[in-house]
Amino acid sequence: MTASEERRQGTLRYILNELFGVAMMAVIAAVLTAALYMQYGRGEIPCPLCLLQRVAMLGVCFGLMLNFRNGFSDRNTGYGLLFSVFLLIVAVRQTLLDIYPRPGHEYVGSAVLGLHMPVWSVIIAVALITGFALKLCIIGTEDGARPPNSSSLVDGSPR
C-alpha cells in the first residue's frame, strides 16, 4: 500500500470515527433533553434508577468526548462501552422491577411512543453496545489516531 493510499484510508477512518461519535452524542443529548423536559416541564420526579441511567448516558458521552480530545483509541471506546453495559444493567433491573408494580406503587412517568424510560434505556443500551461493536469491527481504531494532515506527518514522512 502506498503512502497516499494509507493517508486516504487514515483520513476515511478518522472521518467515520468522528461521524460515529457525533451521531451517538446527538442521540444521547436528545434523550437526556427529553428526560429533563419531563422532569422540569411536566413535573415528573425521576427515581434513583432513572438518575443512574442518566449518569450512565453521560458516561458514554464522556468516553466519546475523550476520543475527540485525546485521539481515537480503544481505551476511550472502552469507557463508552463500559458505561453502555452499566446502562443496560440498570435499565433491565428497573424494567424487571416495574413489570409487576408493588401494591400502592403505580408506574412512575409517562410513556413516549408507548414505552417508558426504562424500556427506552434498554433499547438505547443495546443500540449503543451494537454500535460500539460494529465500530470496532468495521472501522477499528488506532491508538491516538488524529487527522492525517495535522500531526501525523513529521518532516514529510508518515509516522
PDB file of N, CA, C and O in Angstrom, residues 47 49-50 53 91-102 105-109 116-119:
ATOM      1  N   CYS A  47     -36.865   8.632  39.538  1.00  0.00           N
ATOM      2  CA  CYS A  47     -36.492   7.727  40.629  1.00  0.00           C
ATOM      3  C   CYS A  47     -34.964   7.561  40.627  1.00  0.00           C
ATOM      4  O   CYS A  47     -34.286   7.969  39.681  1.00  0.00           O
ATOM      5  N   LEU A  49     -33.129   4.957  40.075  1.00  0.00           N
ATOM      6  CA  LEU A  49     -32.631   4.173  38.941  1.00  0.00           C
ATOM      7  C   LEU A  49     -32.641   4.997  37.652  1.00  0.00           C
ATOM      8  O   LEU A  49     -31.763   4.824  36.800  1.00  0.00           O
ATOM      9  N   CYS A  50     -33.619   5.898  37.509  1.00  0.00           N
ATOM     10  CA  CYS A  50     -33.630   6.791  36.341  1.00  0.00           C
ATOM     11  C   CYS A  50     -32.426   7.724  36.369  1.00  0.00           C
ATOM     12  O   CYS A  50     -31.826   8.021  35.331  1.00  0.00           O
ATOM     13  N   GLN A  53     -29.455   5.879  35.222  1.00  0.00           N
ATOM     14  CA  GLN A  53     -29.454   5.742  33.765  1.00  0.00           C
ATOM     15  C   GLN A  53     -28.929   7.014  33.113  1.00  0.00           C
ATOM     16  O   GLN A  53     -28.187   6.958  32.127  1.00  0.00           O
ATOM     17  N   ALA A  91     -31.031  -0.450  33.462  1.00  0.00           N
ATOM     18  CA  ALA A  91     -32.314  -0.374  32.770  1.00  0.00           C
ATOM     19  C   ALA A  91     -33.069  -1.703  32.831  1.00  0.00           C
ATOM     20  O   ALA A  91     -34.290  -1.724  33.023  1.00  0.00           O
ATOM     21  N   VAL A  92     -32.355  -2.812  32.686  1.00  0.00           N
ATOM     22  CA  VAL A  92     -33.017  -4.122  32.780  1.00  0.00           C
ATOM     23  C   VAL A  92     -33.542  -4.334  34.193  1.00  0.00           C
ATOM     24  O   VAL A  92     -34.653  -4.830  34.388  1.00  0.00           O
ATOM     25  N   ARG A  93     -32.774  -3.964  35.187  1.00  0.00           N
ATOM     26  CA  ARG A  93     -33.241  -4.104  36.572  1.00  0.00           C
ATOM     27  C   ARG A  93     -34.512  -3.310  36.799  1.00  0.00           C
ATOM     28  O   ARG A  93     -35.485  -3.808  37.369  1.00  0.00           O
ATOM     29  N   GLN A  94     -34.551  -2.053  36.353  1.00  0.00           N
ATOM     30  CA  GLN A  94     -35.737  -1.234  36.572  1.00  0.00           C
ATOM     31  C   GLN A  94     -36.926  -1.767  35.775  1.00  0.00           C
ATOM     32  O   GLN A  94     -38.048  -1.766  36.268  1.00  0.00           O
ATOM     33  N   THR A  95     -36.675  -2.234  34.566  1.00  0.00           N
ATOM     34  CA  THR A  95     -37.766  -2.785  33.755  1.00  0.00           C
ATOM     35  C   THR A  95     -38.353  -4.022  34.427  1.00  0.00           C
ATOM     36  O   THR A  95     -39.577  -4.185  34.490  1.00  0.00           O
ATOM     37  N   LEU A  96     -37.489  -4.888  34.944  1.00  0.00           N
ATOM     38  CA  LEU A  96     -37.981  -6.087  35.624  1.00  0.00           C
ATOM     39  C   LEU A  96     -38.720  -5.744  36.914  1.00  0.00           C
ATOM     40  O   LEU A  96     -39.704  -6.403  37.267  1.00  0.00           O
ATOM     41  N   LEU A  97     -38.278  -4.712  37.629  1.00  0.00           N
ATOM     42  CA  LEU A  97     -38.991  -4.285  38.833  1.00  0.00           C
ATOM     43  C   LEU A  97     -40.372  -3.721  38.506  1.00  0.00           C
ATOM     44  O   LEU A  97     -41.306  -3.861  39.293  1.00  0.00           O
ATOM     45  N   ASP A  98     -40.493  -3.069  37.360  1.00  0.00           N
ATOM     46  CA  ASP A  98     -41.745  -2.400  37.014  1.00  0.00           C
ATOM     47  C   ASP A  98     -42.695  -3.255  36.190  1.00  0.00           C
ATOM     48  O   ASP A  98     -43.779  -2.793  35.837  1.00  0.00           O
ATOM     49  N   ILE A  99     -42.314  -4.485  35.862  1.00  0.00           N
ATOM     50  CA  ILE A  99     -43.237  -5.350  35.126  1.00  0.00           C
ATOM     51  C   ILE A  99     -44.478  -5.609  35.972  1.00  0.00           C
ATOM     52  O   ILE A  99     -45.602  -5.547  35.493  1.00  0.00           O
ATOM     53  N   TYR A 100     -44.257  -5.904  37.228  1.00  0.00           N
ATOM     54  CA  TYR A 100     -45.363  -6.135  38.143  1.00  0.00           C
ATOM     55  C   TYR A 100     -45.183  -5.190  39.322  1.00  0.00           C
ATOM     56  O   TYR A 100     -44.492  -5.509  40.287  1.00  0.00           O
ATOM     57  N   PRO A 101     -45.806  -3.977  39.245  1.00  0.00           N
ATOM     58  CA  PRO A 101     -45.576  -2.977  40.295  1.00  0.00           C
ATOM     59  C   PRO A 101     -46.108  -3.449  41.655  1.00  0.00           C
ATOM     60  O   PRO A 101     -47.070  -4.192  41.742  1.00  0.00           O
ATOM     61  N   ARG A 102     -45.447  -2.969  42.694  1.00  0.00           N
ATOM     62  CA  ARG A 102     -45.880  -3.289  44.055  1.00  0.00           C
ATOM     63  C   ARG A 102     -47.222  -2.626  44.333  1.00  0.00           C
ATOM     64  O   ARG A 102     -47.541  -1.593  43.746  1.00  0.00           O
ATOM     65  N   HIS A 105     -47.973   1.300  44.486  1.00  0.00           N
ATOM     66  CA  HIS A 105     -46.811   1.931  43.869  1.00  0.00           C
ATOM     67  C   HIS A 105     -47.011   1.908  42.363  1.00  0.00           C
ATOM     68  O   HIS A 105     -46.575   0.999  41.677  1.00  0.00           O
ATOM     69  N   GLU A 106     -47.703   2.914  41.861  1.00  0.00           N
ATOM     70  CA  GLU A 106     -48.006   2.980  40.432  1.00  0.00           C
ATOM     71  C   GLU A 106     -46.741   3.151  39.607  1.00  0.00           C
ATOM     72  O   GLU A 106     -45.704   3.560  40.114  1.00  0.00           O
ATOM     73  N   TYR A 107     -46.857   2.871  38.324  1.00  0.00           N
ATOM     74  CA  TYR A 107     -45.739   3.070  37.411  1.00  0.00           C
ATOM     75  C   TYR A 107     -45.451   4.556  37.317  1.00  0.00           C
ATOM     76  O   TYR A 107     -46.342   5.355  37.098  1.00  0.00           O
ATOM     77  N   VAL A 108     -44.210   4.938  37.514  1.00  0.00           N
ATOM     78  CA  VAL A 108     -43.837   6.343  37.544  1.00  0.00           C
ATOM     79  C   VAL A 108     -43.462   6.792  36.140  1.00  0.00           C
ATOM     80  O   VAL A 108     -42.734   6.101  35.433  1.00  0.00           O
ATOM     81  N   GLY A 109     -43.943   7.958  35.764  1.00  0.00           N
ATOM     82  CA  GLY A 109     -43.555   8.542  34.483  1.00  0.00           C
ATOM     83  C   GLY A 109     -44.544   8.254  33.378  1.00  0.00           C
ATOM     84  O   GLY A 109     -45.323   7.304  33.439  1.00  0.00           O
ATOM     85  N   HIS A 116     -41.984   3.330  28.316  1.00  0.00           N
ATOM     86  CA  HIS A 116     -41.494   4.141  29.422  1.00  0.00           C
ATOM     87  C   HIS A 116     -39.967   4.217  29.362  1.00  0.00           C
ATOM     88  O   HIS A 116     -39.308   3.464  28.656  1.00  0.00           O
ATOM     89  N   MET A 117     -39.403   5.113  30.153  1.00  0.00           N
ATOM     90  CA  MET A 117     -37.964   5.382  30.121  1.00  0.00           C
ATOM     91  C   MET A 117     -37.085   4.147  30.332  1.00  0.00           C
ATOM     92  O   MET A 117     -36.102   3.981  29.624  1.00  0.00           O
ATOM     93  N   PRO A 118     -37.415   3.251  31.278  1.00  0.00           N
ATOM     94  CA  PRO A 118     -36.542   2.080  31.438  1.00  0.00           C
ATOM     95  C   PRO A 118     -36.483   1.202  30.191  1.00  0.00           C
ATOM     96  O   PRO A 118     -35.420   0.687  29.840  1.00  0.00           O
ATOM     97  N   VAL A 119     -37.607   1.058  29.516  1.00  0.00           N
ATOM     98  CA  VAL A 119     -37.622   0.237  28.298  1.00  0.00           C
ATOM     99  C   VAL A 119     -36.842   0.941  27.191  1.00  0.00           C
ATOM    100  O   VAL A 119     -36.078   0.311  26.453  1.00  0.00           O
TER     101      VAL A 119
END
